[in-house]
CSV table of C-alpha atoms in Angstrom, one decimal:
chain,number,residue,atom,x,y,z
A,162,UNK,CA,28.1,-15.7,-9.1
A,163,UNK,CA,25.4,-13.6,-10.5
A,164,UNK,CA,25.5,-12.2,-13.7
A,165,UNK,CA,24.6,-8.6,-14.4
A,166,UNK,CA,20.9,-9.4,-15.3
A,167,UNK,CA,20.4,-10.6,-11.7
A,168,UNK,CA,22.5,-7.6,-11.1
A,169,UNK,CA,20.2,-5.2,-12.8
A,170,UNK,CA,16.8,-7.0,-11.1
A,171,UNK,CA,17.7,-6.6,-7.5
A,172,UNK,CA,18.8,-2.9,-8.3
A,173,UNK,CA,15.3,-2.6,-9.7
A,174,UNK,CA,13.8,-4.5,-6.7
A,175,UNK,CA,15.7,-2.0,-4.3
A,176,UNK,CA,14.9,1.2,-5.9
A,177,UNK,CA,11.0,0.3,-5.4
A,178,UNK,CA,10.7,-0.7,-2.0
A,179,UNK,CA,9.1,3.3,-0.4
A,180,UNK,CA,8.9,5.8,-3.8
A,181,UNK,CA,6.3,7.6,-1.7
A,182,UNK,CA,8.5,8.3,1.3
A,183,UNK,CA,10.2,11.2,-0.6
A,184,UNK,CA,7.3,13.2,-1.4
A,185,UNK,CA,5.6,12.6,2.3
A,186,UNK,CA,8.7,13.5,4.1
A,187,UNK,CA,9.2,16.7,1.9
A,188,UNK,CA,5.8,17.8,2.9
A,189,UNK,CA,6.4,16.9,6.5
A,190,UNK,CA,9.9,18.5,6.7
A,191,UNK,CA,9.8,21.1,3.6
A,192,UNK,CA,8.8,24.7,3.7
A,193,UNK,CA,5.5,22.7,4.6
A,194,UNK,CA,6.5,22.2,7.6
A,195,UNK,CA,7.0,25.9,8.5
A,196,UNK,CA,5.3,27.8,11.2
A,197,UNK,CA,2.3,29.2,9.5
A,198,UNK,CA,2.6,27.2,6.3
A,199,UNK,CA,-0.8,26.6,4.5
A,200,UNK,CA,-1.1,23.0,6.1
A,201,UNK,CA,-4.5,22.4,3.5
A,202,UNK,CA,-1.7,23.2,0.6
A,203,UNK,CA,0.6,20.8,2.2
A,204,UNK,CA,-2.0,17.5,2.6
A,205,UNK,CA,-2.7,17.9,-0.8
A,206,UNK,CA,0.7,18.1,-2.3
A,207,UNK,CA,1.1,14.7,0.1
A,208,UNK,CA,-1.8,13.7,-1.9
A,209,UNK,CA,-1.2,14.3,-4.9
A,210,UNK,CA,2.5,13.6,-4.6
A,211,UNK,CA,2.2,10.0,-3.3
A,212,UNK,CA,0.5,8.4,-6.4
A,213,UNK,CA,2.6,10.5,-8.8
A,214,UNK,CA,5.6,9.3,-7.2
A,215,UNK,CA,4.3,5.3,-7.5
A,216,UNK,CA,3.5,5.6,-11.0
A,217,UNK,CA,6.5,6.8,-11.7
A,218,UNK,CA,8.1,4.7,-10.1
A,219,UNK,CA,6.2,2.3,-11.5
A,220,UNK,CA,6.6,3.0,-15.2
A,221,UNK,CA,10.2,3.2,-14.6
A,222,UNK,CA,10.5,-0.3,-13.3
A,223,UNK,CA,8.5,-1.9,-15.9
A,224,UNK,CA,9.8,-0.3,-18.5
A,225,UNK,CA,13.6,-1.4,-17.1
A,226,UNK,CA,12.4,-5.1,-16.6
A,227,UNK,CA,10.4,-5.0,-20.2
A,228,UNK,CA,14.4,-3.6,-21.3
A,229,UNK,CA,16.4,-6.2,-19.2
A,230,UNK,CA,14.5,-9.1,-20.5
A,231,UNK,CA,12.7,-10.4,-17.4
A,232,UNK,CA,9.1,-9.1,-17.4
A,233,UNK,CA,7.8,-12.2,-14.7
A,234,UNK,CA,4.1,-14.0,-15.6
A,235,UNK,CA,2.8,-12.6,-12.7
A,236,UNK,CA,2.8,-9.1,-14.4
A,237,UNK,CA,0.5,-10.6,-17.2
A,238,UNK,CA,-1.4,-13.0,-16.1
A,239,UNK,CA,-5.2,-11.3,-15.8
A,240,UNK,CA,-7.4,-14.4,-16.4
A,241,UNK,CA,-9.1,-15.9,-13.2
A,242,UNK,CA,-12.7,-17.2,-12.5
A,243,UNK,CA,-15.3,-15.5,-11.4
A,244,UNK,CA,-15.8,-16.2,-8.2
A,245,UNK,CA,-12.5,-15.4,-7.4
A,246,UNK,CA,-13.2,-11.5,-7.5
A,247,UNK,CA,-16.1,-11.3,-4.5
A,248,UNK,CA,-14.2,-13.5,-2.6
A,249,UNK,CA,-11.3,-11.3,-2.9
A,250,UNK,CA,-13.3,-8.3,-2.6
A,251,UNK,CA,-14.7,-10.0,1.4
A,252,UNK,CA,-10.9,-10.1,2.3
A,253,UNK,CA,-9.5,-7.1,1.6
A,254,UNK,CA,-12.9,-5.3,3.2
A,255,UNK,CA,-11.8,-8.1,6.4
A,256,UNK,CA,-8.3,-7.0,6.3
A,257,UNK,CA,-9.4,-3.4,7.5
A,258,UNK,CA,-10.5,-5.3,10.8
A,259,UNK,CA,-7.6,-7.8,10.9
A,260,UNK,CA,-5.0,-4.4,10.4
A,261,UNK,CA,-7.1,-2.6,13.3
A,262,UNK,CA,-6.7,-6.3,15.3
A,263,UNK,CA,-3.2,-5.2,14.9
A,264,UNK,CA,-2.8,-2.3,15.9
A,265,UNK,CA,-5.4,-2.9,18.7
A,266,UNK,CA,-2.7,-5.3,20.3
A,267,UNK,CA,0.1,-2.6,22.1
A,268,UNK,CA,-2.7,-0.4,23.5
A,269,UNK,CA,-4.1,-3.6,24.9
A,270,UNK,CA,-0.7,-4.9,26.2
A,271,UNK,CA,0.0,-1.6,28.2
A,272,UNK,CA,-3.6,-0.6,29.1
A,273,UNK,CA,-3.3,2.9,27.6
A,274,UNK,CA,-7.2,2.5,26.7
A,275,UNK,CA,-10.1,1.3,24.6
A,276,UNK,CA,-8.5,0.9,20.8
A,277,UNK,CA,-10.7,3.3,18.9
A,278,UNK,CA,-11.1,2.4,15.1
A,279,UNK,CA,-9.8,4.9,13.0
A,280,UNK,CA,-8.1,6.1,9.5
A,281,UNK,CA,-4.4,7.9,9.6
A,282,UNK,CA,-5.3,11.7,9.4
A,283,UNK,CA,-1.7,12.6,8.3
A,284,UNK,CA,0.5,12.2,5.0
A,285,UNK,CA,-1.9,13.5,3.0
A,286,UNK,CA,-5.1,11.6,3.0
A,287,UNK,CA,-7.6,12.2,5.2
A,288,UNK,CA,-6.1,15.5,6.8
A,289,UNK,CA,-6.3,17.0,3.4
A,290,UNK,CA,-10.3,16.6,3.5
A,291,UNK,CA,-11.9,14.1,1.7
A,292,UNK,CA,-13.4,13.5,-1.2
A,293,UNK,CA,-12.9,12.1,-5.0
A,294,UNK,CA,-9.1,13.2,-5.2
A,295,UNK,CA,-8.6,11.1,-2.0
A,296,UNK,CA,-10.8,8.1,-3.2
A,297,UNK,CA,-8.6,8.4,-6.8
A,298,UNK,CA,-5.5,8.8,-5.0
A,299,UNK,CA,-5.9,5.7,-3.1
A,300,UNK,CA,-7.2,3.8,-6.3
A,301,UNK,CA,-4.4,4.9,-8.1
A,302,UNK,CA,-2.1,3.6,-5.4
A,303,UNK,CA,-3.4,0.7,-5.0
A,304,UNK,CA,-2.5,-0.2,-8.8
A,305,UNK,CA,0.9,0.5,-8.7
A,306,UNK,CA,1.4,-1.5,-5.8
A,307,UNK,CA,0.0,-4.4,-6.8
A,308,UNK,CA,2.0,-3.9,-10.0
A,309,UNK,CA,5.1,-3.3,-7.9
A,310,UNK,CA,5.2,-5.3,-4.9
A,311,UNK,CA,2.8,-8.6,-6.3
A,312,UNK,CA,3.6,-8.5,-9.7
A,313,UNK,CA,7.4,-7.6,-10.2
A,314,UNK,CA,9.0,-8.3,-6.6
A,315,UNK,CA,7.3,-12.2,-6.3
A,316,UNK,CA,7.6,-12.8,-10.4
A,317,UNK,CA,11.2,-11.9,-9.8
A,318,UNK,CA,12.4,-13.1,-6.8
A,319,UNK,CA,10.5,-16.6,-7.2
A,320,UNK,CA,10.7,-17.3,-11.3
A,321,UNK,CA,13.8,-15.5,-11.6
A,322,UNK,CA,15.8,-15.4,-8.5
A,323,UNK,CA,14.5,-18.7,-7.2
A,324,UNK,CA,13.3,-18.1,-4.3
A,325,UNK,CA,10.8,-20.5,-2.7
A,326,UNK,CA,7.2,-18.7,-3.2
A,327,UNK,CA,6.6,-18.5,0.4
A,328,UNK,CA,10.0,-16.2,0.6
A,329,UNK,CA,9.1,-14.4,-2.1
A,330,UNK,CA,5.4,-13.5,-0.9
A,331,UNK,CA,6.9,-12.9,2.6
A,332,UNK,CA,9.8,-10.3,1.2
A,333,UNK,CA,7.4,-8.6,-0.6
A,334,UNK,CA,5.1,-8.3,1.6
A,335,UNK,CA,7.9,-6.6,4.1
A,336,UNK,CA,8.9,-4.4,1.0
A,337,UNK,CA,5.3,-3.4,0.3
A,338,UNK,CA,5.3,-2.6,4.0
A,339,UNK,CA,8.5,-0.5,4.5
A,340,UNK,CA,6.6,2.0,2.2
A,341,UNK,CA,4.1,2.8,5.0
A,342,UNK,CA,7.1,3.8,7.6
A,343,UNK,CA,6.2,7.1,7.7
A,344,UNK,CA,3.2,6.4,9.5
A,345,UNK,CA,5.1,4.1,11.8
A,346,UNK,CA,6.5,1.1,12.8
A,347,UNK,CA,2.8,-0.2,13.9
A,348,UNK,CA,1.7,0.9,10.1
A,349,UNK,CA,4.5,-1.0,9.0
A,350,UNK,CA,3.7,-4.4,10.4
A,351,UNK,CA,-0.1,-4.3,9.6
A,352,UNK,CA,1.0,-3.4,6.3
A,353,UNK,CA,3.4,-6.7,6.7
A,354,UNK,CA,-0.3,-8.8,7.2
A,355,UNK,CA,-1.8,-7.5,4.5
A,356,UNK,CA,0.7,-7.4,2.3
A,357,UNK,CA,1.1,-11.2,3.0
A,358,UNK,CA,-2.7,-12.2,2.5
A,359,UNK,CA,-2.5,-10.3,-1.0
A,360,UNK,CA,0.7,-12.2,-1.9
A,361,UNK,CA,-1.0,-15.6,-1.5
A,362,UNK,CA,-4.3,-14.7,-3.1
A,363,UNK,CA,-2.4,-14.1,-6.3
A,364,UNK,CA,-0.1,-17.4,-5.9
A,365,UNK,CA,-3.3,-19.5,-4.7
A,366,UNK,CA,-5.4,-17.8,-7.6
A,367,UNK,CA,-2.6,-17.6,-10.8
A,368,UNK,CA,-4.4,-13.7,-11.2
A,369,UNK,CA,-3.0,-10.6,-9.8
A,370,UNK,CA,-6.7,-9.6,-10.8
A,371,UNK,CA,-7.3,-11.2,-7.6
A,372,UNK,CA,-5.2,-9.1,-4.8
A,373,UNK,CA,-6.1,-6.1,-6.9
A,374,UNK,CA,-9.5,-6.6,-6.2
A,375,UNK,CA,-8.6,-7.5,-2.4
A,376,UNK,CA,-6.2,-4.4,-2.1
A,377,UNK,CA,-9.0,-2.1,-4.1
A,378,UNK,CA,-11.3,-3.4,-1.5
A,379,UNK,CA,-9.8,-2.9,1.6
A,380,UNK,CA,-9.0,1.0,0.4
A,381,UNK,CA,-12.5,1.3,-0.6
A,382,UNK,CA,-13.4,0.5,2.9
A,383,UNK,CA,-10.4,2.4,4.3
A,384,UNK,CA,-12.4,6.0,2.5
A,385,UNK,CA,-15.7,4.9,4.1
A,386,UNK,CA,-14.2,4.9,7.5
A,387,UNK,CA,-12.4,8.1,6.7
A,388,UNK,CA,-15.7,9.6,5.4
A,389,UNK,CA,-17.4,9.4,8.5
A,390,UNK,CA,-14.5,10.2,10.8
A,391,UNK,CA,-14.4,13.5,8.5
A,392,UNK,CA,-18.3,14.1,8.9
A,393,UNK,CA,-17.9,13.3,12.9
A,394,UNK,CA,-14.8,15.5,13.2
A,395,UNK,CA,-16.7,18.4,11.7
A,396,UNK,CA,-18.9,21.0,14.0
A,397,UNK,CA,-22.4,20.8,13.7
A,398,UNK,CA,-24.1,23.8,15.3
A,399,UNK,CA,-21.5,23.9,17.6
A,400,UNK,CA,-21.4,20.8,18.4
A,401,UNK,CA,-19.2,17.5,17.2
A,402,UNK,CA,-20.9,15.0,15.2
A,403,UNK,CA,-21.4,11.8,17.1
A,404,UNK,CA,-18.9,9.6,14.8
C-alpha cells in the first residue's frame, strides 16, 4: 500500500504533465478567439503565457518535492565532461530532422504530397512574429521542461517509485509529450521521440546538463527554421520571398 508521500509525488507528477495547455486553449477559445479580435494580441499572450505557465508550474513542483522530502539526484546533478555538451548539442539540432521524419510519415502513407519542412505557426510562436521574445520564450521553456519532465518525473518515478529506468524515461517522455496536444496528435508523438532521446542522454550521461543542452539545441534550430519561414512568408515588392 502506498503511503501518503508516494501519495503526494504522483499528485505532483499529475499536476505537471500540460501547464501550458490552459493558457494556449484560453487564447484559442477566449475572447481571442472572437471575430475581429486582435489576433497579434492573442499570439503574444500564447507567448508570453506558455513560459509563465511552466515556471510556475515549475516552481510549484519543486518547491512541493523540496517540502515532501523527495527532491531526486537527477534535479542536482550538473557535473558532466566536456565533450558531453557538443555531442548533445549535434542531437538535439538532428532531432529537428528525425521529428520532421515523423511527421513526414502519414502524408507519405496517404500520398497527400511532398512533406514540406516547416515550424508550427499557431499557439503563440511563430504566428506572433518572431524575434527575441520568441527565441526567450522557447529558452525559457526549454528549462522548465527539462526540470519537469527529466529531472523530477524520471528521479521520481525510477529512485523513488521504482520503476525500471527504461519505464521511467519512456513515461516521461509521453508526459513531456501530452503537453504539445494542442498542436496535435502528430505533435504529440514526435514529441514522444524526442522526449525519449533526451531521457536517455541524461541516464547514459549522470547530467541533466546534457538533455538541456540537447533540448536548447533542437529549439535553437526550431527559431532558425521559423526565421526564415517568417522572412519567406513576408511580401517583398509584391512578391513572396522564395523560402
Amino acid at each position: 500500500m502506498w503511503s501518503h508521500t508516494r501519495s503526494l509525488e504522483l499528485l505532483v507528477l499529475a499536476a505537471t504533465v500540460a501547464p501550458a495547455e490552459l493558457i494556449r486553449v484560453a487564447t484559442a477559445f477566449g475572447p481571442a478567439a472572437k471575430a475581429g479580435a486582435d489576433r497579434g494580441r492573442a499570439a503574444r499572450r500564447g507567448l508570453l503565457g506558455a513560459p509563465a505557465a511552466y515556471l510556475l508550474v515549475t516552481a510549484v513542483a519543486l518547491a512541493v518535492a523540496a517540502g515532501g522530502g523527495f527532491v531526486p539526484d537527477t534535479l542536482t546533478d550538473w557535473r558532466t565532461g566536456a565533450p558531453w555538451l557538443p555531442a548533445a548539442a549535434l542531437v538535439g539540432a538532428t532531432l529537428v530532422g528525425a521529428e520532421f521524419a515523423v511527421g513526414a510519415v502519414p502524408r507519405l502513407l496517404d500520398g497527400t504530397g511532398r512533406p514540406r519542412l516547416s515550424v508550427h505557426r499557431g499557439g503563440g510562436t511563430a504566428g506572433g512574429g518572431v524575434g527575441g521574445g520568441y527565441a526567450a520564450a522557447v529558452l525559457v521553456t526549454a528549462v522548465a521542461e527539462e526540470l519537469l519532465y527529466r529531472g523530477l518525473w524520471i528521479g521520481v518515478l525510477h529512485a523513488r517509485l521504482r520503476l525500471p529506468v527504461a519505464v521511467a524515461v519512456a513515461v516521461a517522455a509521453v508526459a513531456y509529450a501530452v503537453g504539445h496536444l494542442f498542436f496535435g496528435g502528430l505533435a504529440v508523438a514526435q514529441k514522444t521521440l524526442s522526449g525519449a532521446v533526451f531521457g536517455l542522454l541524461m541516464v547514459v550521461s549522470g547530467s541533466l546538463a546534457v538533455p538541456l543542452t540537447a533540448h536548447v539545441a533542437q529549439n535553437a534550430a526550431v527559431f532558425a527554421l521559423a526565421v526564415r519561414q517568417e522572412r519567406g512568408a513576408r511580401p517583398a515588392g509584391g512578391r513572396r520571398v522564395a523560402g
